[in-house]
Coordinates of C-alpha atoms and ligand atoms in Angstrom, one line a residue:
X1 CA -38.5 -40.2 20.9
X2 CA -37.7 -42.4 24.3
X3 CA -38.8 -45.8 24.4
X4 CA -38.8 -48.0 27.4
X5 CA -38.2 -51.3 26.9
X6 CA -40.3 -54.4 28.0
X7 CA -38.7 -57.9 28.7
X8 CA -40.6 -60.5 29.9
X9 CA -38.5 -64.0 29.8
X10 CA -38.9 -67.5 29.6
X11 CA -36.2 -70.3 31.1
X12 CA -35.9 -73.9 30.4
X13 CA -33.8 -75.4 32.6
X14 CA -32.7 -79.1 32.8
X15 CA -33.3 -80.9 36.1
X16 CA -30.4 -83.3 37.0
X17 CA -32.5 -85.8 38.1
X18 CA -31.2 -89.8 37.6
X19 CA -33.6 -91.0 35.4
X20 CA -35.8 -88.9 32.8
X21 CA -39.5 -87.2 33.2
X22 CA -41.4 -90.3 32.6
X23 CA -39.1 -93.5 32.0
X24 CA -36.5 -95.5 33.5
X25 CA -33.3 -94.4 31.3
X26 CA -31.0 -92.3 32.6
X27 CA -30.1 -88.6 32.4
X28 CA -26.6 -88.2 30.5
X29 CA -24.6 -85.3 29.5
X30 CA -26.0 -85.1 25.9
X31 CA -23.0 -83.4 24.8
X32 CA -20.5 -86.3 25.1
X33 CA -22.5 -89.3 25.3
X34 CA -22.8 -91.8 22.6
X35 CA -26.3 -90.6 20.6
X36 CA -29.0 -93.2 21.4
X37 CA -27.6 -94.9 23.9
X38 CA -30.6 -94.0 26.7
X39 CA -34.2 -94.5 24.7
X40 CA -36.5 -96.7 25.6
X41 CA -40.0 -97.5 24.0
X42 CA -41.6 -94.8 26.5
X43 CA -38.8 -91.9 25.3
X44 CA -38.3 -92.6 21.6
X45 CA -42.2 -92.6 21.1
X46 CA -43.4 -96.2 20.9
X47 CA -47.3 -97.3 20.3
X48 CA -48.8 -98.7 23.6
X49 CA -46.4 -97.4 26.2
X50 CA -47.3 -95.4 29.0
X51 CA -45.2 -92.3 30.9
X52 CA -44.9 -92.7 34.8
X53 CA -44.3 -89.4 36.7
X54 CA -40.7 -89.0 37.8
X55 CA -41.1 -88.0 42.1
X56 CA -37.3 -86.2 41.8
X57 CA -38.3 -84.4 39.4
X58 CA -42.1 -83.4 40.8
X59 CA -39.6 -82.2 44.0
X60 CA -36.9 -80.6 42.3
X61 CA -39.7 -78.7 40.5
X62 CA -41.2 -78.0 43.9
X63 CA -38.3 -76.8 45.1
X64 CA -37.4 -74.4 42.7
X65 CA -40.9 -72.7 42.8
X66 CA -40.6 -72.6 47.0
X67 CA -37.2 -70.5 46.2
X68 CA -38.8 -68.7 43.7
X69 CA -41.8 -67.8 46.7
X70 CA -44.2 -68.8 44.5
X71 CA -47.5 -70.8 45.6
X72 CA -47.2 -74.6 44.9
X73 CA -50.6 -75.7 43.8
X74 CA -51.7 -78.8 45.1
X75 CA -52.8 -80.5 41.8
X76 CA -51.5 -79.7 38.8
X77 CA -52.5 -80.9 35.5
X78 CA -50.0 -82.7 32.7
X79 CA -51.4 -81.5 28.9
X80 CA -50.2 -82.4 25.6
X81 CA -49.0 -79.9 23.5
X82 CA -49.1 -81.2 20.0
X83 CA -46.8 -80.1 17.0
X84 CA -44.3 -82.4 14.5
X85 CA -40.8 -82.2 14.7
X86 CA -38.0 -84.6 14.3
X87 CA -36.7 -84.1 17.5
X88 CA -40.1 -85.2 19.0
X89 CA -40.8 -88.6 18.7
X90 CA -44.5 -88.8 20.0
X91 CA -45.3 -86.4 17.9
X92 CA -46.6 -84.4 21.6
X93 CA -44.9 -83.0 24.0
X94 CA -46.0 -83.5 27.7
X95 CA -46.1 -80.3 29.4
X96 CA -48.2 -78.5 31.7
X97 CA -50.6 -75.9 30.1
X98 CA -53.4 -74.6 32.1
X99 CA -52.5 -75.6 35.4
X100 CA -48.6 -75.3 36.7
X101 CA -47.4 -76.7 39.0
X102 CA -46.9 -73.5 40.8
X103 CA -47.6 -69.9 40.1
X104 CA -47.3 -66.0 41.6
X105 CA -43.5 -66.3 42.4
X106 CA -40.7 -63.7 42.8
X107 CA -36.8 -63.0 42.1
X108 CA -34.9 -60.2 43.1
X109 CA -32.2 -59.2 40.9
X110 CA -29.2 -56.8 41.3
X111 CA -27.8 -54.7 38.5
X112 CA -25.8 -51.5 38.8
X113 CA -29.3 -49.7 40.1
X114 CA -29.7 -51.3 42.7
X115 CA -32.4 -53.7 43.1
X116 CA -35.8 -54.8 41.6
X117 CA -38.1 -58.1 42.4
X118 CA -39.0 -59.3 39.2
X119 CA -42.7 -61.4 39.8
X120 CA -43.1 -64.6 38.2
X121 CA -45.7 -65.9 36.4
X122 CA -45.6 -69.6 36.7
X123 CA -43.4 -72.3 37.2
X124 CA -44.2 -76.0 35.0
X125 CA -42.6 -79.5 34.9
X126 CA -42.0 -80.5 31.0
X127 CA -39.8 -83.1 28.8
X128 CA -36.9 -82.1 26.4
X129 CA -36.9 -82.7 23.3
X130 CA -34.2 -84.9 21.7
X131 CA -31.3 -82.7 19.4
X132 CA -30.8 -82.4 15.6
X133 CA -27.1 -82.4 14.0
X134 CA -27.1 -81.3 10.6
X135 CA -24.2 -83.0 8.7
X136 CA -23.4 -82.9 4.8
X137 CA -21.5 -85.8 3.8
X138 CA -20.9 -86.6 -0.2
X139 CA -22.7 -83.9 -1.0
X140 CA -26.1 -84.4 0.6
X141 CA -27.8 -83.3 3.9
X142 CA -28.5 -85.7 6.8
X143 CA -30.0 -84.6 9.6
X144 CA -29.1 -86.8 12.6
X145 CA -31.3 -87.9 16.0
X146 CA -30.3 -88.0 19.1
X147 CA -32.9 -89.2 21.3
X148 CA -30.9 -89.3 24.5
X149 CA -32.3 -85.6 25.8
X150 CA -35.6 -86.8 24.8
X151 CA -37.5 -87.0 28.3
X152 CA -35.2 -85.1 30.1
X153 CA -37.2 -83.5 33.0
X154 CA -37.5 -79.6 32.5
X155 CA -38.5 -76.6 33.9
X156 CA -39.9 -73.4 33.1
X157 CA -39.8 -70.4 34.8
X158 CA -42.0 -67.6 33.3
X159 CA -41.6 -63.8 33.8
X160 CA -43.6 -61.2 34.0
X161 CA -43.0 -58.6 31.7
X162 CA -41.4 -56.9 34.5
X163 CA -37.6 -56.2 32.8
X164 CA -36.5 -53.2 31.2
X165 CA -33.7 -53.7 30.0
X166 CA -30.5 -56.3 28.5
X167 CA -28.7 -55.8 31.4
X168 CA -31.4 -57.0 34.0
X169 CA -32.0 -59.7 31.9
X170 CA -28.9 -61.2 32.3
X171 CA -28.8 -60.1 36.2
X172 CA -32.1 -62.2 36.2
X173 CA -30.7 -65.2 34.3
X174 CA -27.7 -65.4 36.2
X175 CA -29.3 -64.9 39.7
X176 CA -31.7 -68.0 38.6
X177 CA -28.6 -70.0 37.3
X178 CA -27.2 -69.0 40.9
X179 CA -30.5 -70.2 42.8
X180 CA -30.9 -73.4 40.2
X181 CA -26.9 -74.4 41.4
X182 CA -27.4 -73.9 45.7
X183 CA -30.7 -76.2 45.2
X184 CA -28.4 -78.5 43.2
X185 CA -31.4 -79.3 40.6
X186 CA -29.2 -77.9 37.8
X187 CA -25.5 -77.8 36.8
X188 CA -25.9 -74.5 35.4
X189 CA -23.2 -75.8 32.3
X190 CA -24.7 -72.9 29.7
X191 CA -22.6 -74.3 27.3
X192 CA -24.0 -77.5 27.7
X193 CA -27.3 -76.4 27.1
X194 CA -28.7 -76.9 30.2
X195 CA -30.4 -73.7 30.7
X196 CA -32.3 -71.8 27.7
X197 CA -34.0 -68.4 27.5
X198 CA -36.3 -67.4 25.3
X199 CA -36.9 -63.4 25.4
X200 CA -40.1 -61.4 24.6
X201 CA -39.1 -58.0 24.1
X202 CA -41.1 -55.1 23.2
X203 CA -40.6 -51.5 23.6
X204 CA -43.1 -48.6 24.3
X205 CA -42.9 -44.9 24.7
X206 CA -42.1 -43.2 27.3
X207 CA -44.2 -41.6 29.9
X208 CA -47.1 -42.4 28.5
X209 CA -49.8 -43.6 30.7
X210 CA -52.5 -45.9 30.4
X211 CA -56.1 -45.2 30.4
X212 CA -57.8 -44.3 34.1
X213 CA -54.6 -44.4 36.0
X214 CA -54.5 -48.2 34.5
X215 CA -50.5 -48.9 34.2
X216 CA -49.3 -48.5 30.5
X217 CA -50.1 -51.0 27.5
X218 CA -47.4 -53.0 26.5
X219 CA -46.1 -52.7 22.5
X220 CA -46.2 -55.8 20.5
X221 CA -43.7 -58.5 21.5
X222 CA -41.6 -60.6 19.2
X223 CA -40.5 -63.7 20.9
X224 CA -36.4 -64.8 20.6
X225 CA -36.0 -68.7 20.7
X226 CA -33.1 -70.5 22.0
X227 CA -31.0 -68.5 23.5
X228 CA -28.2 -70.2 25.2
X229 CA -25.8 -67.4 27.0
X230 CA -26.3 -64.7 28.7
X231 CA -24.1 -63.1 26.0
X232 CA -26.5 -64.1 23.7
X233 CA -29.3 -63.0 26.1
X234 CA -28.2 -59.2 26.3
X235 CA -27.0 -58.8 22.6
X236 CA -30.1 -60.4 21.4
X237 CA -32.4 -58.0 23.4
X238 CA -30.1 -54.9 22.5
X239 CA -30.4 -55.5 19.0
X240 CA -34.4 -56.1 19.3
X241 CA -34.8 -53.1 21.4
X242 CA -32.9 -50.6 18.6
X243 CA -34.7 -52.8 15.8
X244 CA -37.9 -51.9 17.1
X245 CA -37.2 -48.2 18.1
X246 CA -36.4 -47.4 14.8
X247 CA -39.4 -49.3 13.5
X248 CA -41.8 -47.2 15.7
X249 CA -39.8 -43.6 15.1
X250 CA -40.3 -44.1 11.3
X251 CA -44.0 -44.8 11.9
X252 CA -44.6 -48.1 11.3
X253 CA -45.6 -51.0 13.7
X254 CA -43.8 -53.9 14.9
X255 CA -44.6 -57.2 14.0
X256 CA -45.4 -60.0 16.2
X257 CA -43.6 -62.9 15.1
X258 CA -41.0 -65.3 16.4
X259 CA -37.3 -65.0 15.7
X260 CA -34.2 -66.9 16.1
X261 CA -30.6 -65.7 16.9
X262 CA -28.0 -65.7 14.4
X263 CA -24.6 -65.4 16.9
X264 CA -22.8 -64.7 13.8
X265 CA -24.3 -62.1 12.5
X266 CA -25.7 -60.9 15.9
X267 CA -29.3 -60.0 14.3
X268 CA -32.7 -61.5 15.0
X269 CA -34.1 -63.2 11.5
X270 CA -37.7 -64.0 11.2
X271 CA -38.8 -67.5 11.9
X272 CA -42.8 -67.1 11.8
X273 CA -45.5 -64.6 12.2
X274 CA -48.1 -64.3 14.1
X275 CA -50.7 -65.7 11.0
X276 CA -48.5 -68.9 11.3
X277 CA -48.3 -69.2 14.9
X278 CA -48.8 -72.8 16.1
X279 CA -52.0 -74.1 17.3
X280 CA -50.8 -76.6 20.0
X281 CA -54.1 -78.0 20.2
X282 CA -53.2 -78.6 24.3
X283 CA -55.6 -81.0 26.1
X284 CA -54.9 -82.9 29.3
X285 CA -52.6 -85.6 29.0
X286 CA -55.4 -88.3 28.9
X287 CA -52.4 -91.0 30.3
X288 CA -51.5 -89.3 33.5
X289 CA -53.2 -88.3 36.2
X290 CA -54.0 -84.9 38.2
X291 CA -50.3 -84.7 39.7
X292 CA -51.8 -84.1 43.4
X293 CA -48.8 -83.2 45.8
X294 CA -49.6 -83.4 49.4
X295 CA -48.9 -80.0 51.9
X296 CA -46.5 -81.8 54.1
X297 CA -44.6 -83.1 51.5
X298 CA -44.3 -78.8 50.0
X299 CA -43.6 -78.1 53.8
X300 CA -40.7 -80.9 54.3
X301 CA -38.9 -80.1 50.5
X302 CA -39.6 -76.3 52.2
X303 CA -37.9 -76.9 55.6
X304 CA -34.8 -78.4 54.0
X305 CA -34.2 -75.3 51.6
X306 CA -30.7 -74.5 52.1
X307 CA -30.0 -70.8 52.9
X308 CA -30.2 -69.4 49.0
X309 CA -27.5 -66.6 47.2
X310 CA -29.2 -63.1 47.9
X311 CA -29.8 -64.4 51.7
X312 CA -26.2 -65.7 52.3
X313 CA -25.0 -62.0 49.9
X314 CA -26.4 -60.3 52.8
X315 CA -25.4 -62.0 55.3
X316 CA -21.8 -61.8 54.5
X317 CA -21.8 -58.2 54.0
X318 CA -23.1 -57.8 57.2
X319 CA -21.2 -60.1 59.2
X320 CA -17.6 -60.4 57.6
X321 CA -17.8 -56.7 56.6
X322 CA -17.0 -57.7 52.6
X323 CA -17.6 -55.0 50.0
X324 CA -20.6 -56.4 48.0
X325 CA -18.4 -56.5 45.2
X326 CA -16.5 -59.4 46.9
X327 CA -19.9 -61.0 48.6
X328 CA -21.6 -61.1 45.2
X329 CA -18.2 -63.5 44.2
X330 CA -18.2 -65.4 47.1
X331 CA -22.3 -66.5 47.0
X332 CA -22.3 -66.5 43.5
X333 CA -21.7 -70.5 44.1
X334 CA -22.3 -72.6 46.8
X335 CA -19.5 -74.6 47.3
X336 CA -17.3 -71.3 47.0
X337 CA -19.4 -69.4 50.1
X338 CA -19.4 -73.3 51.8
X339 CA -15.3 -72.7 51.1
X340 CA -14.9 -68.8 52.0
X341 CA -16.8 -70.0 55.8
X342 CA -15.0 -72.8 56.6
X343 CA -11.1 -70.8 56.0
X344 CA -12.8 -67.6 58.5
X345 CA -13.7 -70.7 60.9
X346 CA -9.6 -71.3 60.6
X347 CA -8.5 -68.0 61.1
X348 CA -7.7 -66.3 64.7
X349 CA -10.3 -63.6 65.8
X350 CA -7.5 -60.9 65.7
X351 CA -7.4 -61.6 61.1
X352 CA -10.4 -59.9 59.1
X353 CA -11.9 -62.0 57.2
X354 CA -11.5 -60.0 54.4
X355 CA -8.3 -61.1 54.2
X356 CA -9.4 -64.6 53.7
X357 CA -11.5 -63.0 50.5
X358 CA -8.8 -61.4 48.9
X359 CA -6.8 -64.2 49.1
X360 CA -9.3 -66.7 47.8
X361 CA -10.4 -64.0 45.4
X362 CA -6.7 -62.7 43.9
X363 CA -4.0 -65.6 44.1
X364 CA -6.3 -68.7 44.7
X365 CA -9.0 -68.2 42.2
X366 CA -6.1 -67.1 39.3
X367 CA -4.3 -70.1 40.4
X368 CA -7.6 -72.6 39.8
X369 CA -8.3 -70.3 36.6
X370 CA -5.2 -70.8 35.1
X371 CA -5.1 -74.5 36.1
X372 CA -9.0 -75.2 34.6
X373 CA -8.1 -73.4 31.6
X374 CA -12.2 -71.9 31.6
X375 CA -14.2 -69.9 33.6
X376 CA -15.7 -73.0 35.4
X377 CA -13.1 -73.7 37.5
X378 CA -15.6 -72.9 40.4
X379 CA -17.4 -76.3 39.9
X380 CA -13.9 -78.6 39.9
X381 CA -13.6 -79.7 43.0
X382 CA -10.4 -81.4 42.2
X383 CA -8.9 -77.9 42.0
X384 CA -10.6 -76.9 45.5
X385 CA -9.2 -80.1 47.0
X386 CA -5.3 -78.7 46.2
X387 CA -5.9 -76.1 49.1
X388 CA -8.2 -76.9 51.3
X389 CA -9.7 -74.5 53.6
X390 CA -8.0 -75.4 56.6
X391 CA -5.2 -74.6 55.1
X392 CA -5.3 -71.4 53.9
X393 CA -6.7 -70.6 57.3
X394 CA -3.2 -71.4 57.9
X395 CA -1.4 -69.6 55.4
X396 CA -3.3 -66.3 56.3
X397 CA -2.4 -66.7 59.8
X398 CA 1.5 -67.2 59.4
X399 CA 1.4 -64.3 57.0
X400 CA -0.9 -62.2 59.6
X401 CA 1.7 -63.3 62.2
X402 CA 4.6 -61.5 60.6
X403 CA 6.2 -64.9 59.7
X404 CA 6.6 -64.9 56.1
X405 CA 6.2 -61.4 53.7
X406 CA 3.5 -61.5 50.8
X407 CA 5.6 -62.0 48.6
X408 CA 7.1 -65.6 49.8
X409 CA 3.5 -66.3 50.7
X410 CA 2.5 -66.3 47.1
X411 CA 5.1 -68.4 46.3
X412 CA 4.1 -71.2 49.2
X413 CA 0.0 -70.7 48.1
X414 CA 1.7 -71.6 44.3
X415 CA 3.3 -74.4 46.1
X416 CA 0.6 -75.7 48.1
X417 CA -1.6 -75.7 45.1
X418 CA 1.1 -77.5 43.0
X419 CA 1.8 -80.4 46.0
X420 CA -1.4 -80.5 48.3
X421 CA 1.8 -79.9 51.1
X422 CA 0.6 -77.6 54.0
X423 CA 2.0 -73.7 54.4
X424 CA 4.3 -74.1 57.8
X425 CA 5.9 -77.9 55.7
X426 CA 6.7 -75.8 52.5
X427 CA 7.8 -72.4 54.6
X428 CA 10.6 -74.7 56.7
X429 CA 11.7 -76.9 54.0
X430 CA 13.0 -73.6 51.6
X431 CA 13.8 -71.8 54.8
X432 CA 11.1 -68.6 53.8
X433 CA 10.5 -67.8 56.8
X434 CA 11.0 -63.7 57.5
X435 CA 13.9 -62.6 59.0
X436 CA 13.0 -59.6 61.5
X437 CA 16.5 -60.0 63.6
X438 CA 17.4 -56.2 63.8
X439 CA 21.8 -56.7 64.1
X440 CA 21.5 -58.8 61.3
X441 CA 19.5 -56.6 59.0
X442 CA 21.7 -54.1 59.7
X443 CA 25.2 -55.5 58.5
X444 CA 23.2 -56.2 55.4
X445 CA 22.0 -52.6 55.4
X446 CA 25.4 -51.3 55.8
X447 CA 26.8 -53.9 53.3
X448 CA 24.6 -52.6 50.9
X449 CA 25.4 -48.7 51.8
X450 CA 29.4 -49.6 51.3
X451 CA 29.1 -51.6 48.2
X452 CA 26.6 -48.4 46.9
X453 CA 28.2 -45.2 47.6
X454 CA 27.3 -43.1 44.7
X455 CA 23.5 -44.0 45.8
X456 CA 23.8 -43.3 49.7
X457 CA 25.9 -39.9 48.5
X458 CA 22.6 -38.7 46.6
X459 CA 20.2 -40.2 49.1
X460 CA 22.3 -37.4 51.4
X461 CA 22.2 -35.0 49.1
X462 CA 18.7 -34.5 48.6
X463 CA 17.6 -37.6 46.4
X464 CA 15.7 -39.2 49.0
X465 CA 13.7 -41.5 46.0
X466 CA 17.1 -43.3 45.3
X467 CA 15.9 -45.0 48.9
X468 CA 14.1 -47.8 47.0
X469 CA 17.0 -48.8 44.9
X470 CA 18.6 -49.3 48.0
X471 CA 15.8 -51.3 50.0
X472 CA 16.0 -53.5 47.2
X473 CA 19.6 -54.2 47.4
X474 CA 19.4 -54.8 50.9
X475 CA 16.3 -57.5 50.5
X476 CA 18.7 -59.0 47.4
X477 CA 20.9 -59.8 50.1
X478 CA 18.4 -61.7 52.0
X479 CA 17.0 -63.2 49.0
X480 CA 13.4 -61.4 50.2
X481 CA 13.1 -62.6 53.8
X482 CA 13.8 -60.0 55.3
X483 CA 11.1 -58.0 57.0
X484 CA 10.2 -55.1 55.0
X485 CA 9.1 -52.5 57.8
X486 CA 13.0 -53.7 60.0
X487 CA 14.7 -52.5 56.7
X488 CA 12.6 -49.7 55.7
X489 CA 13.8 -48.5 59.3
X490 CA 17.0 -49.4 59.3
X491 CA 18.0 -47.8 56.3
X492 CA 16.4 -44.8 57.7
X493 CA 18.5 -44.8 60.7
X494 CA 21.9 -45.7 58.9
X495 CA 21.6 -43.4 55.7
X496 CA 20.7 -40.4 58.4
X497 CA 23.9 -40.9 60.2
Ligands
ADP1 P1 -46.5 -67.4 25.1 O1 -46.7 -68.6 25.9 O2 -47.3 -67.4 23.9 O3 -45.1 -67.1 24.8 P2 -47.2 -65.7 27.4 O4 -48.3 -64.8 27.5 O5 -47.1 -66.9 28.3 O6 -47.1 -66.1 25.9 O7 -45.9 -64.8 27.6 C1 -44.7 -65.3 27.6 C2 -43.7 -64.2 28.1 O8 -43.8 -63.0 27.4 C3 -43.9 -63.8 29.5 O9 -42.6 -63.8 30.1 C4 -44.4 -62.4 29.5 O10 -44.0 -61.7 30.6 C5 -43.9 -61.9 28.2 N1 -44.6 -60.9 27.6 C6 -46.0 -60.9 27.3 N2 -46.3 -59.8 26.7 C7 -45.2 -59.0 26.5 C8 -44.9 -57.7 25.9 N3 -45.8 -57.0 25.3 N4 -43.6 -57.3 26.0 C9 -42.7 -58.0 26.5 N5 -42.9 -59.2 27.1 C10 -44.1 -59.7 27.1
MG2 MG1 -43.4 -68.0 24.6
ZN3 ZN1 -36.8 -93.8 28.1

């Protein structure tokens, strides 16, 4: 039997706003902050307070949903959504239920088939709850709480079931992490927790229509909580998607319930069924207010959008002539597309910019990985400040010029990295620069021929591959500065005499 598989998915991402949803206290990094160190009577629950809506986060949510092309409904509604956790000191959390703060949206994703819009469903402001650490200490269990994340603005970005399979999730989930960075509402740290996924997966048969030309019905959905990687993401949804397969080949039917991940074991496990599903009990927040956001403020947070990844993808394929291999690197960050346009603005009209690209993407980008020690060296702008554009604007142009071979420039991009010192400062002080004098090449060419007979001899004979061993002696001699193509030549001319 073929299945196709149905993923519909639901993000929580963090807004990186100052202060949280609806207090004063401010936003840390939960991860390395001392616990409890930002709660206040409105965050940790207290009797009698009252939550105040947070405008950052209101237009940080507004802007996501404009990128997203979704509509931006002019009032909104805050709702309660009542369950008991320790993590959740009121005991509710605020969210918004029946009317989001924007609806009808779009993303379109890439994957190795080309690519697909993916609609969106809705788009609502929320809190975070505070975290849990489990600790055993002299033989008994503690759970610890950390009411710092408690309040945090969040925002959730809801999927139609429009996904079919792992790998466009994770396209999905990365191009959001992509959009969530350029708007700079969202660090996009996954291992900070910042953004979650939750994904509903079912799977159906295949090529079987619905009633009356209606599309399909959709197989029963289990739900996967807190998923925080796209790693996580695609192995989860794999394992779901062969889990229920197997379920429906031998005959039976899937359960709706909702599961958790175990990274470990990299199964699902059961966390409840559907009989135990939670009644939120959701009514509207009876302390806040319709939130009622005017047009002109939508059409000013609209105006100032800044150009967003699949847009600026494009657009560099089509004006720098990249492969979208190397465009999909470039835009994949902000501040690294910002980086990539400024060094072309550097670069004489007769250099591709292409070049430019491979540099930034071979040499520079292993330099800054190496340096970080992790894979988010793109965000350390520490590392980008070590060669700034400008300069390697520079660097390309001396090389383009003939000045310096690739391999000494290497060597002066390691060294402008290590010192923050410019290309032509580094290239004068250790005296790299190429050496394309033809009279001088050739004494070290026929130096090399007299102190390597035997070689030249079989060269003569026949041998012709023995050339290299030769070209090599001959740049030993001018400890690599010489110009390749002048001794390639020469060489030619002398060993055919
Ligand atoms: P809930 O809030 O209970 O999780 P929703 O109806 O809001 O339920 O759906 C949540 C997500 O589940 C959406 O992303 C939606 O696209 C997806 N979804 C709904 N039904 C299915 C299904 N049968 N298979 C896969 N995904 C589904
Ligand atoms: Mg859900
Ligand atoms: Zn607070």
């Amino acid at each position: 039997m073929e299945f196709e598989p149905v993923i519909g998915l639901e993000v929580h991402a963090e807004l990186r706003t100052k202060s949280k949803m609806f207090c004063a206290c401010e936003v840390v990094d939960s991860t390395t902050a001392a616990p409890n160190t930002t709660v206040c009577p409105v965050c940790s629950g207290m009797p009698g307070t009252l939550p105040v809506v947070n405008q950052k986060a209101v237009e940080f949510g507004i802007r996501v949903a404009l990128a997203l092309e979704c509509e931006v409904q002019q009032t909104s509604i805050f709702a309660r959504k009542n369950y008991f956790y320790p993590d959740l000191p009121k005991g509710y959390q605020i969210s918004q239920y029946e009317q989001p703060l924007a609806i009808n949206g779009k993303l379109i994703i890439r994957t190795s088939e080309g690519e697909q819009t993916i609609r969106l469903r809705r788009v609502h402001l929320e809190e975070d709850t505070g975290k849990l650490t489990h600790v055993e200490r002299d033989g008994k269990s503690y759970s610890l709480v950390d009411l710092n994340r408690a309040g945090v603005p969040l925002l959730e970005i809801v999927s139609e079931p429009d996904l079919h399979s792992a790998d466009a999730a994770r396209a999905y989930g990365e191009a959001l992490r992509d959009i969530l960075r350029y708007l700079g509402v969202n660090s996009g740290d996954m291992e900070k927790g910042v953004i979650r996924f939750e994904a509903n997966v079912s799977v159906r048969k295949k090529g079987i229509a619905g009633a009356d030309g209606h599309p399909p019905l959709l197989g029963i959905r289990t739900e996967v909580k807190n998923l925080n990687s796209f790693r996580a993401l695609e192995r989860a949804i794999e394992y779901e998607i062969e889990r229920q397969s197997k379920i429906i080949e031998a005959g039976r039917t899937v359960e709706q319930e909702t599961l958790g991940w175990n990274e470990a074991r990299g199964a699902t496990y059961s966390q409840r069924s559907k009989e135990d599903a939670h009644d939120y009990r959701y009514f509207p927040e009876p302390d806040l207010p319709p939130l009622v956001v005017e047009q002109n403020w939508i059409d000013e947070i609209k105006s100032k959008l800044p150009e967003l990844p699949r847009a600026r993808y494009l657009r560099f394929i089509e004006d720098y002539g990249l492969t979208a291999y190397d465009a999909a690197r470039l835009t994949e960050e902000k501040e690294v597309a910002d980086y990539f346009e400024s060094a072309v603005r550097g670069l004489p009209s007769t250099v591709q910019p292409k070049v430019a690209a491979n540099w930034m993407l071979g040499d520079l980008f292993s330099l800054m990985n190496q340096a970080s020690k992790t894979s988010e060296f793109f965000k350390n702008s520490e590392a980008w400040n070590r060669v700034r554009p400008e300069a390697l604007a520079e660097l390309v142009k001396i090389v383009s010029e003939g000045q310096i071979n690739q391999t000494s420039a290497r060597e002066v991009l390691n060294e402008m990295f290590e010192s923050g010192r410019g290309a032509a400062e580094i290239i004068a002080a250790r005296g790299l620069k190429q050496v394309s004098d033809e009279s001088f090449i050739a004494e070290l060419v026929s130096q090399a021929l007299k102190e390597n007979p035997n070689e030249a001899a079989s060269f003569r004979s026949g041998k012709t591959g023995v050339v290299n061993f030769l070209f090599g002696q001959v740049m030993k001699k001018a400890a690599g500065r010489a110009n390749p193509q002048v001794v390639r030549a020469e060489l030619e001319k002398q060993l055919a005499q």
